[in-house]
Coordinates of C-alpha atoms in Angstrom, one line a residue:
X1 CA 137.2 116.4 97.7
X2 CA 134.4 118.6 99.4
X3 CA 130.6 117.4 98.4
X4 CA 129.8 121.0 98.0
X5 CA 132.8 122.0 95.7
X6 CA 131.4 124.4 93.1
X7 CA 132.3 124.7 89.0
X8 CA 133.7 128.4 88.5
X9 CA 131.1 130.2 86.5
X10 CA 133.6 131.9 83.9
X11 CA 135.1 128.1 83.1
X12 CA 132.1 127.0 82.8
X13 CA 130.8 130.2 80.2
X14 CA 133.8 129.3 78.3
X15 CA 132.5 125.6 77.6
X16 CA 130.2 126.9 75.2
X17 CA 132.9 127.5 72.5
X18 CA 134.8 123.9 73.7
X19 CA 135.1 121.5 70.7
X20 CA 132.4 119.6 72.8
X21 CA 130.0 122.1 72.5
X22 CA 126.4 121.9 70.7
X23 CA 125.7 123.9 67.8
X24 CA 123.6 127.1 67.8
X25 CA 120.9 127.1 65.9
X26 CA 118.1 128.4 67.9
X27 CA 116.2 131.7 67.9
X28 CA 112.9 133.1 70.0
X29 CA 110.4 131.0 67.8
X30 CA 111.8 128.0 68.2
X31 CA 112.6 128.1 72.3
X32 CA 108.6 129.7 72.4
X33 CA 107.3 126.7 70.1
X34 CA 110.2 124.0 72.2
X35 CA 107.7 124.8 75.2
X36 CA 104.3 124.9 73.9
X37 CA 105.1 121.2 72.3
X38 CA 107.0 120.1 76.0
X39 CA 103.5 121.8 77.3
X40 CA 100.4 121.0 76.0
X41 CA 99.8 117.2 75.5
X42 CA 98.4 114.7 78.0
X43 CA 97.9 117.1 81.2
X44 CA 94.9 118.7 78.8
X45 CA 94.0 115.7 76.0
X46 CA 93.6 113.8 79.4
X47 CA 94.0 114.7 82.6
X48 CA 91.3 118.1 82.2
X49 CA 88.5 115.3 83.2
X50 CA 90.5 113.8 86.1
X51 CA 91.3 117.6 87.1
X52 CA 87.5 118.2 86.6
X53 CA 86.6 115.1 89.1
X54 CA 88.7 116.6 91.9
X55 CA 88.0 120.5 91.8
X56 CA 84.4 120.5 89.9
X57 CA 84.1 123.8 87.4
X58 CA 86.9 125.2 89.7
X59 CA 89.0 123.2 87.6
X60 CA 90.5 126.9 86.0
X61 CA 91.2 128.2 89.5
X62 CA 93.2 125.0 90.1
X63 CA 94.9 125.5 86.5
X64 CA 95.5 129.3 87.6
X65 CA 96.9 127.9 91.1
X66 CA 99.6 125.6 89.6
X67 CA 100.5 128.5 86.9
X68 CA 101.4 131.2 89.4
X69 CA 103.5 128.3 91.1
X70 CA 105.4 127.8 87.9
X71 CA 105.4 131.5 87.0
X72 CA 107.6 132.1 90.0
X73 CA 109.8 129.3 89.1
X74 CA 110.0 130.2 85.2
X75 CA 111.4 134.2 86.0
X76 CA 114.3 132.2 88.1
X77 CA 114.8 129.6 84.9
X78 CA 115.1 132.7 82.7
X79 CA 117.5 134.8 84.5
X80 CA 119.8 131.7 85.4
X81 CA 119.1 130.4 81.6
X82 CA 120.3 133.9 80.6
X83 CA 123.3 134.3 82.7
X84 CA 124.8 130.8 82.3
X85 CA 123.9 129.9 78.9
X86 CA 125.1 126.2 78.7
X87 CA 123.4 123.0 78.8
X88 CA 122.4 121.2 81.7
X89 CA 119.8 123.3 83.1
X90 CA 119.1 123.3 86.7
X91 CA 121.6 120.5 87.1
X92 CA 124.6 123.3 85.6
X93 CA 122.9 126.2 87.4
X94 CA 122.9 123.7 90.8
X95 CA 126.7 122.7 90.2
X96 CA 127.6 126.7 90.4
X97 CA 125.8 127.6 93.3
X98 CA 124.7 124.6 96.0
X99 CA 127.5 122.4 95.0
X100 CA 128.6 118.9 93.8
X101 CA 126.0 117.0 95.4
X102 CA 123.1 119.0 94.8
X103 CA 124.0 119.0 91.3
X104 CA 124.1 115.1 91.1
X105 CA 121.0 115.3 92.9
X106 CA 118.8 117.0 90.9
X107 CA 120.5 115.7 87.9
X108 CA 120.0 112.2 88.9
X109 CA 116.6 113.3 89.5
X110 CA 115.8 115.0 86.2
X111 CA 117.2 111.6 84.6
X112 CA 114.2 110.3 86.1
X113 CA 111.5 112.7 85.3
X114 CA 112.5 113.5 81.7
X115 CA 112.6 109.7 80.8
X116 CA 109.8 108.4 82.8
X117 CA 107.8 111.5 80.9
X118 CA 109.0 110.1 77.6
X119 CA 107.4 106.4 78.3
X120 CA 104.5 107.6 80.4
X121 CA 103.5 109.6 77.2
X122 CA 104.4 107.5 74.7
X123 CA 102.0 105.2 76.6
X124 CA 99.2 107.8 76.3
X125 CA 100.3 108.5 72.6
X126 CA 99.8 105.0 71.9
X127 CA 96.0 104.7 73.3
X128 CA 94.8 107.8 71.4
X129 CA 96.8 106.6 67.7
X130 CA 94.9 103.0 68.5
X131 CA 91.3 104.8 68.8
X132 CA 92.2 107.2 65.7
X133 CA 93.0 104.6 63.9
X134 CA 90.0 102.3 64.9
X135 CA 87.6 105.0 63.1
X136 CA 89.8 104.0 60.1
X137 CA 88.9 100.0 60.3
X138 CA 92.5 99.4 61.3
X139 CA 93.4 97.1 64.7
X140 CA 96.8 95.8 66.2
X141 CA 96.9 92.3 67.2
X142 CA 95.8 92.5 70.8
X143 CA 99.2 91.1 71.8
X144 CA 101.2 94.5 70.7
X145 CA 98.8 96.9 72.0
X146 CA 99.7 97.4 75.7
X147 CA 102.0 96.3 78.5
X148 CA 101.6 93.1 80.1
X149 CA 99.0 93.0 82.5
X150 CA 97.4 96.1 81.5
X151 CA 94.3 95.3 80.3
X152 CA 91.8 93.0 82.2
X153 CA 90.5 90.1 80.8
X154 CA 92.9 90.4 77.4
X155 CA 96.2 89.0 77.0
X156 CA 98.7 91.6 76.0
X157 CA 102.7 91.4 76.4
X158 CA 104.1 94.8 74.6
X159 CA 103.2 98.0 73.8
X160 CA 104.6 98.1 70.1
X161 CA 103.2 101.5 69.3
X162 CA 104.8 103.0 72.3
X163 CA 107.6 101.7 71.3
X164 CA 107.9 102.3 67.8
X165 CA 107.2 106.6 68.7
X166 CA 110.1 106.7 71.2
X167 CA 112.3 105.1 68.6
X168 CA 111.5 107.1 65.8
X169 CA 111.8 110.4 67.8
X170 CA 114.9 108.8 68.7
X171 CA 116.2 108.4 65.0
X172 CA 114.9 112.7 64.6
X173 CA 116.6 113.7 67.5
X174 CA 120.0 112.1 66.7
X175 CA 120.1 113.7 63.2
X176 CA 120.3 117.2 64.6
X177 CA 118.4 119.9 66.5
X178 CA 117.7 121.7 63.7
X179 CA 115.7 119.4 62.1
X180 CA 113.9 118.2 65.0
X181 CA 112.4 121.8 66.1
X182 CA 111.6 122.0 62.5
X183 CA 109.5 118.9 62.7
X184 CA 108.3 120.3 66.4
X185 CA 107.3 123.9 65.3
X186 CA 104.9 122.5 62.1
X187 CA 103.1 120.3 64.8
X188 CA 103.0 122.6 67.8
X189 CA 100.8 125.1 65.4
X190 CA 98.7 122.7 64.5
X191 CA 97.6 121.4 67.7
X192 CA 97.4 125.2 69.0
X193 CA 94.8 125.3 65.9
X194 CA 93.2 122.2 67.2
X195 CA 92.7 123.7 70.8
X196 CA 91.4 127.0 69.6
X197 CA 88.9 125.6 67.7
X198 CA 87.7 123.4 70.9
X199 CA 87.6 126.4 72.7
X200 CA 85.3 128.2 69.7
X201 CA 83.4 125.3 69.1
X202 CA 82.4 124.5 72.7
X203 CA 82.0 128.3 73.9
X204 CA 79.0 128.2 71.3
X205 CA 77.3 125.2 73.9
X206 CA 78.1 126.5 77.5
X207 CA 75.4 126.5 80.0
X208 CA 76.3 128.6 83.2
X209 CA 74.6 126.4 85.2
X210 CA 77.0 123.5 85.0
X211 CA 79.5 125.7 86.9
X212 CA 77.3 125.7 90.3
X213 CA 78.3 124.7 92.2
X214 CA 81.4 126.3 91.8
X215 CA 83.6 124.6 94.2
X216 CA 81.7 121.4 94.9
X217 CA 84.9 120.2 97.1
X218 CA 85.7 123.3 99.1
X219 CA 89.4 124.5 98.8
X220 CA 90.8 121.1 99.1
X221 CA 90.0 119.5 95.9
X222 CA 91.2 122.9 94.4
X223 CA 94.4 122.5 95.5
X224 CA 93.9 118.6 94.9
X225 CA 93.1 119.3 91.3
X226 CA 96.1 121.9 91.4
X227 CA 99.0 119.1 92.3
X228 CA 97.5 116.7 89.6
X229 CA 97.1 120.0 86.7
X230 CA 100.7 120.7 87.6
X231 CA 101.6 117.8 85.2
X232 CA 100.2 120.0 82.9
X233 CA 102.7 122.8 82.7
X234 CA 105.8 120.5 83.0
X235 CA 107.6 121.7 80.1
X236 CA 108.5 124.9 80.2
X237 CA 111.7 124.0 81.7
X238 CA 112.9 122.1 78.7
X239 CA 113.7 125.3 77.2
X240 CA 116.1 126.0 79.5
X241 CA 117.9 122.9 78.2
X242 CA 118.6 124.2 74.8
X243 CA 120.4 127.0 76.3
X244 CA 123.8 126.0 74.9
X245 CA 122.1 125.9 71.5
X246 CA 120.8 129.3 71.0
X247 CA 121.9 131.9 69.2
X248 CA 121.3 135.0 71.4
X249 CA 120.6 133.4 74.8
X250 CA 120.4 136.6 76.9
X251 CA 117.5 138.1 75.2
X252 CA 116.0 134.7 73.7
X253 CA 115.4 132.2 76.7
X254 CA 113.6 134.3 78.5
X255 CA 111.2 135.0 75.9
X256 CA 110.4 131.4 74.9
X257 CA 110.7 130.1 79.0
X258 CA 108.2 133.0 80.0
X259 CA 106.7 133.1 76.4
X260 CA 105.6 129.3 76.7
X261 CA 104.0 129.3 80.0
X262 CA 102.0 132.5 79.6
X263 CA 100.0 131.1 76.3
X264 CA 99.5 127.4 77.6
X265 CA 98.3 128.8 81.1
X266 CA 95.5 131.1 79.1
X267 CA 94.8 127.9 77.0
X268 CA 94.5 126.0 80.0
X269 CA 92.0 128.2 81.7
X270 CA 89.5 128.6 78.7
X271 CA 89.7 124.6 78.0
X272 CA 88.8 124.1 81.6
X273 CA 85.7 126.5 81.5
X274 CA 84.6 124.7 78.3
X275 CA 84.8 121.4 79.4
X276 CA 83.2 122.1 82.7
X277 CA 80.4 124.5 81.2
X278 CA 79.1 122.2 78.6
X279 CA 79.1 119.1 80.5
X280 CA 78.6 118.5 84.3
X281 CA 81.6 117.8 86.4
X282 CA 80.7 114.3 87.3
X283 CA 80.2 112.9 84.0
X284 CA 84.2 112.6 83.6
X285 CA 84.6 110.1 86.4
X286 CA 85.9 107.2 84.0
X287 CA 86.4 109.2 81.1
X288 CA 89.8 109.2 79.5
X289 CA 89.5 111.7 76.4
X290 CA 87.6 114.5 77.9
X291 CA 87.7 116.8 75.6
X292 CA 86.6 114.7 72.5
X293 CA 83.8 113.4 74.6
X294 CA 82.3 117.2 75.5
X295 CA 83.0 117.6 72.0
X296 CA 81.1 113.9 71.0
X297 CA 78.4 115.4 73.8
X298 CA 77.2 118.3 71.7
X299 CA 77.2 116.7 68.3
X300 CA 80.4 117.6 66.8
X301 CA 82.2 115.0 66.0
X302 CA 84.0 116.3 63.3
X303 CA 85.5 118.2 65.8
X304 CA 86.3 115.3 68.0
X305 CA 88.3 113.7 65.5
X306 CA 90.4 116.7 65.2
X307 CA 91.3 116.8 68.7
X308 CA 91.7 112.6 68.6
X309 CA 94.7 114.1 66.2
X310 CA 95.8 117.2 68.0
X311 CA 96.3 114.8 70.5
X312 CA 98.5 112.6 68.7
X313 CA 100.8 115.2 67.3
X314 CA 100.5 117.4 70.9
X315 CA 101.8 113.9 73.0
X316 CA 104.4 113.3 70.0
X317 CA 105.9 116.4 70.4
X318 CA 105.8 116.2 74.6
X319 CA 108.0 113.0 73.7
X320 CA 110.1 114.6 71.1
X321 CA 111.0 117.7 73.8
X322 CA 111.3 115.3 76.9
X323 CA 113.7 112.7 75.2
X324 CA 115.4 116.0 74.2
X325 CA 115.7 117.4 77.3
X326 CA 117.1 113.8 78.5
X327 CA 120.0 113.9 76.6
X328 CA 121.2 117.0 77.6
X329 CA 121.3 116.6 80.9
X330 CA 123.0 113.5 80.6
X331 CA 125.3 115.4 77.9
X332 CA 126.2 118.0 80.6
X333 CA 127.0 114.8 83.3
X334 CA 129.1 112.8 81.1
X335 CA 131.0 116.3 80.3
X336 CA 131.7 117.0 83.9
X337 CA 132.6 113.5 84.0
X338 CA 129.9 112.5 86.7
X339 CA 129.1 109.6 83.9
X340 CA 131.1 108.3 81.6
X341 CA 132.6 110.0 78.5
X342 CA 131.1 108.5 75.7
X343 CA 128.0 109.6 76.8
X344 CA 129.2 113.2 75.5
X345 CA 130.9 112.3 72.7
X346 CA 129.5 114.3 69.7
X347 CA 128.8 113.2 66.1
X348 CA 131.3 115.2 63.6
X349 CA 128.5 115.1 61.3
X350 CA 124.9 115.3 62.6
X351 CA 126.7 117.5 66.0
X352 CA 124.4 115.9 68.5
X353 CA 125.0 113.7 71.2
X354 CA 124.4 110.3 69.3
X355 CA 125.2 107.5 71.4
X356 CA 123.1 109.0 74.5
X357 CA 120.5 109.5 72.3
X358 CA 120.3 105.9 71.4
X359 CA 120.8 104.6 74.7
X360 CA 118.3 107.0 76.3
X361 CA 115.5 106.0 73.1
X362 CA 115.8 102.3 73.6
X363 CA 115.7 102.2 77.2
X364 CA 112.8 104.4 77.5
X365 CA 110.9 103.0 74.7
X366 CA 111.0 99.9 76.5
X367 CA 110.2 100.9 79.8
X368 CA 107.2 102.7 78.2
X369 CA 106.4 98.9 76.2
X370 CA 106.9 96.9 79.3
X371 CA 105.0 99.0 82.3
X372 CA 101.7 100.6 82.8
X373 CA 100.9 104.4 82.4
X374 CA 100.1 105.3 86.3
X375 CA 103.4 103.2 87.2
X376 CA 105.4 105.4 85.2
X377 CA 103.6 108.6 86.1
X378 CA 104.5 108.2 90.2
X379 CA 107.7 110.4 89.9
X380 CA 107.2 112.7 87.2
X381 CA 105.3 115.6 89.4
X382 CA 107.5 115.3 92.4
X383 CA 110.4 115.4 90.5
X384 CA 110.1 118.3 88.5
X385 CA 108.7 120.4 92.1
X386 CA 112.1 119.5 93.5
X387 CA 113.6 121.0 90.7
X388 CA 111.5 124.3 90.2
X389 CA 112.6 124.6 94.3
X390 CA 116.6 124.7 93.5
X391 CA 116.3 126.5 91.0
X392 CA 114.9 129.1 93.2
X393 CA 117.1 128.2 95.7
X394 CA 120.1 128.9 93.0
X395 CA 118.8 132.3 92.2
X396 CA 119.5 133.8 96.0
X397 CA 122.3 132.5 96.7
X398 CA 123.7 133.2 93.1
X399 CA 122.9 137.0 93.4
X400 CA 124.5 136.8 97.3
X401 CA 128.0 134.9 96.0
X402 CA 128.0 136.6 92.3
X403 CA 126.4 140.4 92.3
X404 CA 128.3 141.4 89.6
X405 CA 127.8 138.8 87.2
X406 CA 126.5 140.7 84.1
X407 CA 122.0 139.5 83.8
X408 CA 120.5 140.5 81.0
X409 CA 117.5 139.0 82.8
X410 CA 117.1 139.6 86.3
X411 CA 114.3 138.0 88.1
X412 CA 111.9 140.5 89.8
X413 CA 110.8 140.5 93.5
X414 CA 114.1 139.0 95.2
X415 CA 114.0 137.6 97.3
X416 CA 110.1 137.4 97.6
X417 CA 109.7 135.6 94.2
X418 CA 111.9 132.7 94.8
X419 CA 110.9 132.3 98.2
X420 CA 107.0 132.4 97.0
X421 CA 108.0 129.5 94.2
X422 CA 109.9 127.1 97.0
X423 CA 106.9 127.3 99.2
X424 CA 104.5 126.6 96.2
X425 CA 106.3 123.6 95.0
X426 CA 106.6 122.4 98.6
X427 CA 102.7 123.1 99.0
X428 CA 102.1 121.1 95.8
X429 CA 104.9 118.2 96.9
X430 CA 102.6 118.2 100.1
X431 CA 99.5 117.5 98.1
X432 CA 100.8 113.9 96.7
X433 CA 100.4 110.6 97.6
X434 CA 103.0 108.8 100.1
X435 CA 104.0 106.2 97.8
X436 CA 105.5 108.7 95.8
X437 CA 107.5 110.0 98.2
X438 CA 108.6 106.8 99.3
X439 CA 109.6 106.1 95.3
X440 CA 111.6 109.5 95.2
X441 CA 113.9 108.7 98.3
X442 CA 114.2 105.0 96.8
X443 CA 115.5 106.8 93.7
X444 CA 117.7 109.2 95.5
X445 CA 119.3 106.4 97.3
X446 CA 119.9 104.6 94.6
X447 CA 121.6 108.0 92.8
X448 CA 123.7 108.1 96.0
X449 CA 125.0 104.8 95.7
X450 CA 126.0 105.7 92.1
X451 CA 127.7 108.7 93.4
X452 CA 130.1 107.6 95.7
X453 CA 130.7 104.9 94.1
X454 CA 131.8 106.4 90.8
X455 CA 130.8 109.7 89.9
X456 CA 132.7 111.6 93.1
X457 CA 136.3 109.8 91.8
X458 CA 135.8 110.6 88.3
X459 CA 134.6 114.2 88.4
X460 CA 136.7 116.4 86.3
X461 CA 136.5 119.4 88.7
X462 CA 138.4 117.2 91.3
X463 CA 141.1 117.4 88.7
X464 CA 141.3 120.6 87.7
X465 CA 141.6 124.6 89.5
X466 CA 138.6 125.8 87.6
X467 CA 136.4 125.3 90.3
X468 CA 135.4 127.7 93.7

């Protein structure tokens, strides 16, 4: 029972037309629009002004920074995405290549990130629904509109909106995939309308001079600013997630994994030289809607209001993809039997993973009623650079055990490319706090635990020759 026993890539191809497997359903569109809505949400409706505080205007270089580091990672998502089309993501693409424990490593670890995304937002989404619907005369009883302890000087003991969104993207998700990007792809393009017109709106009222200095904080708070703004790309790896789904995987994950980042990145650049050309760095010390408020600074408020709703819809489709995501890695888990079975038991009718689903929503959406916003966001970033390193990791050492496995993509520059994304991540992972690093090896330990205790007996490659 070797730790670093490996699934066999054929059997594992071969999965995808098991009774157990998800239905196909997705095309280029759908993956492309699947990562703009994991994308854009609270890294630009909220942390551009934090971003802004750290770097000063060279807020965009700090966006370009953390872009390149994900660029690398995305061209090893897309060709391992492309050659082993199942779900599971990095957690599959892990279990074929490093081993066993790696796998339940990083899988344990995505558990983490994708969940802890899915309250942290939903925590976010609940503040901006609260102020849009303040302009409307309409208040929550201050009981029901945070997590205790939250707020100082007010009593609060739950976050019901918070709560209510994780549940109700939890009844979408469970009534099929099809459905739910449907849903996705109406409100991705209209909050891509919303940040277009910020961008139009705001170019009219930049003034050059706010950008000098350019780099107020030298070098460091670029980089700073550039481990913070990586929260802002998380996503693009969702798509990845859906591979089982897809209808013509070799040509289509690439497009919307490579697709998605390309567009937010050049969104992401032009909101930070708006924000930081109409209104002085400084100003967005203790501001938490940054880009209403340079909108609120110039006199269009109209506009405001339409980012206080592209916000909204942009954070309820981060939630939406991230609960998503959630499942399926648990799906893949439970199917490899590292968890338990009924966690990848599919409905006859609705073919999705229903009772994960539930479990997953109703967990979540009480972490995300029950604990604060910054709690919740310790792990997320440092979770998702450990990832985008194996992957990279995955890539070599799949092209060195399995040259002639058919790649319809094939990611350029090996070995230079992955080795530039594991040192990027690790640069990044070096940039954050320690208590975050002494929460991830808390984690860990506690996923080790789990491990040995259950998950290494019950595996289903232990029982079976379909392994290497």
């Amino acid at each position: 029972m070797s730790l670093f026993r490996k699934k066999n890539i054929d059997h594992m191809l071969a999965s995808r037309n098991a009774d157990n497997s998800l239905s196909r359903t997705l095309g280029p569109l759908d993956l492309t629009l699947l990562g703009i809505g994991a994308i854009i949400g609270t890294g630009i409706f909220v942390l551009t002004g934090t971003g802004a505080v750290i770097a000063g205007p060279a807020l965009m270089l700090s966006f370009f920074i953390a872009a390149i580091a994900c660029c690398f990672a995305a061209l090893a998502y897309a060709e391992f995405s492309s050659t082993i089309p199942v779900a599971g993501s990095i957690y599959t693409y892990s279990y074929a290549t490093l081993g066993e424990l790696a796998a339940w490593i990083i899988g344990w670890d995505l558990m983490l990130e994708y969940g802890l995304a899915t309250s942290a937002v939903s925590v976010g989404w609940s503040g901006y629904l609260q102020s849009l619907l303040s302009g409307f005369g309409i208040t929550l009883p201050e009981i029901l509109t945070a997590a205790p302890g939250t707020v100082p000087d007010h009593i609060t003991w739950f976050n019901l909106p918070a709560f209510l969104v994780i549940i109700a993207v939890t009844l979408l998700l469970s009534t099929g995939i099809r459905e739910s990007t449907r849903i996705n792809n109406v409100m991705v393009v209209i909050k891509l309308g919303v940040v277009l017109l910020v961008i139009a709106v705001g170019a009219l009222h930049v003034q050059p001079a706010n950008w000098h200095p350019f780099m107020p904080m030298g070098w460091s708070g670029v980089f700073g600013a550039a481990a913070v703004m990586f929260f802002a790309f998380i996503g693009f790896d969702s798509v990845s997630s859906a591979a089982e789904e897809v209808k013509n995987p070799k040509r289509d994950l690439p497009i919307g994994i490579i697709g998605s980042l390309a567009i937010c990145a050049t969104l992401y650049m032009a909101v930070a030289a708006v924000v930081t050309g109409v209104v002085p760095y400084s100003e967005f010390a203790h501001v938490s809607h940054p880009v209403s408020y340079v909108l609120q600074m110039i006199g269009a408020d109209w506009v405001a209001g339409f980012v206080d709703l592209g916000a909204v819809l942009g954070m309820l489709t981060v939630i939406l993809v991230m609960m998503y995501c959630q499942t399926r890695i648990i799906f893949a888990m439970s199917r490899d039997g590292l968890l338990p079975a009924a966690l990848s038991r599919i409905h006859p009718r609705f073919q999705t993973p229903l009772i994960t689903t539930w479990i997953v929503g109703i967990f979540f959406a009480l972490i995300g009623a029950l604990m604060p916003l910054d709690v919740l966001a310790e792990l997320i970033n440092i979770g998702t650079l450990a990832a985008f390193s194996m992957v990279s990791i995955a890539v070599l050492i799949l092209r060195h055990t399995h040259p002639a496995l058919p790649r319809a993509f094939r990611c350029p520059g090996v070995p230079l490319v992955p080795i530039f994304a594991v040192a990027s991540c690790v640069f990044l992972m070096a940039n954050l706090q320690a208590m975050t690093w002494v929460a991830f090896v808390i984690w860990l330990a506690l996923g080790l635990i789990v491990y040995f205790s259950y998950s290494r007996q019950h595996a289903k490659i232990a029982l079976s020759p379909a392994h290497e």
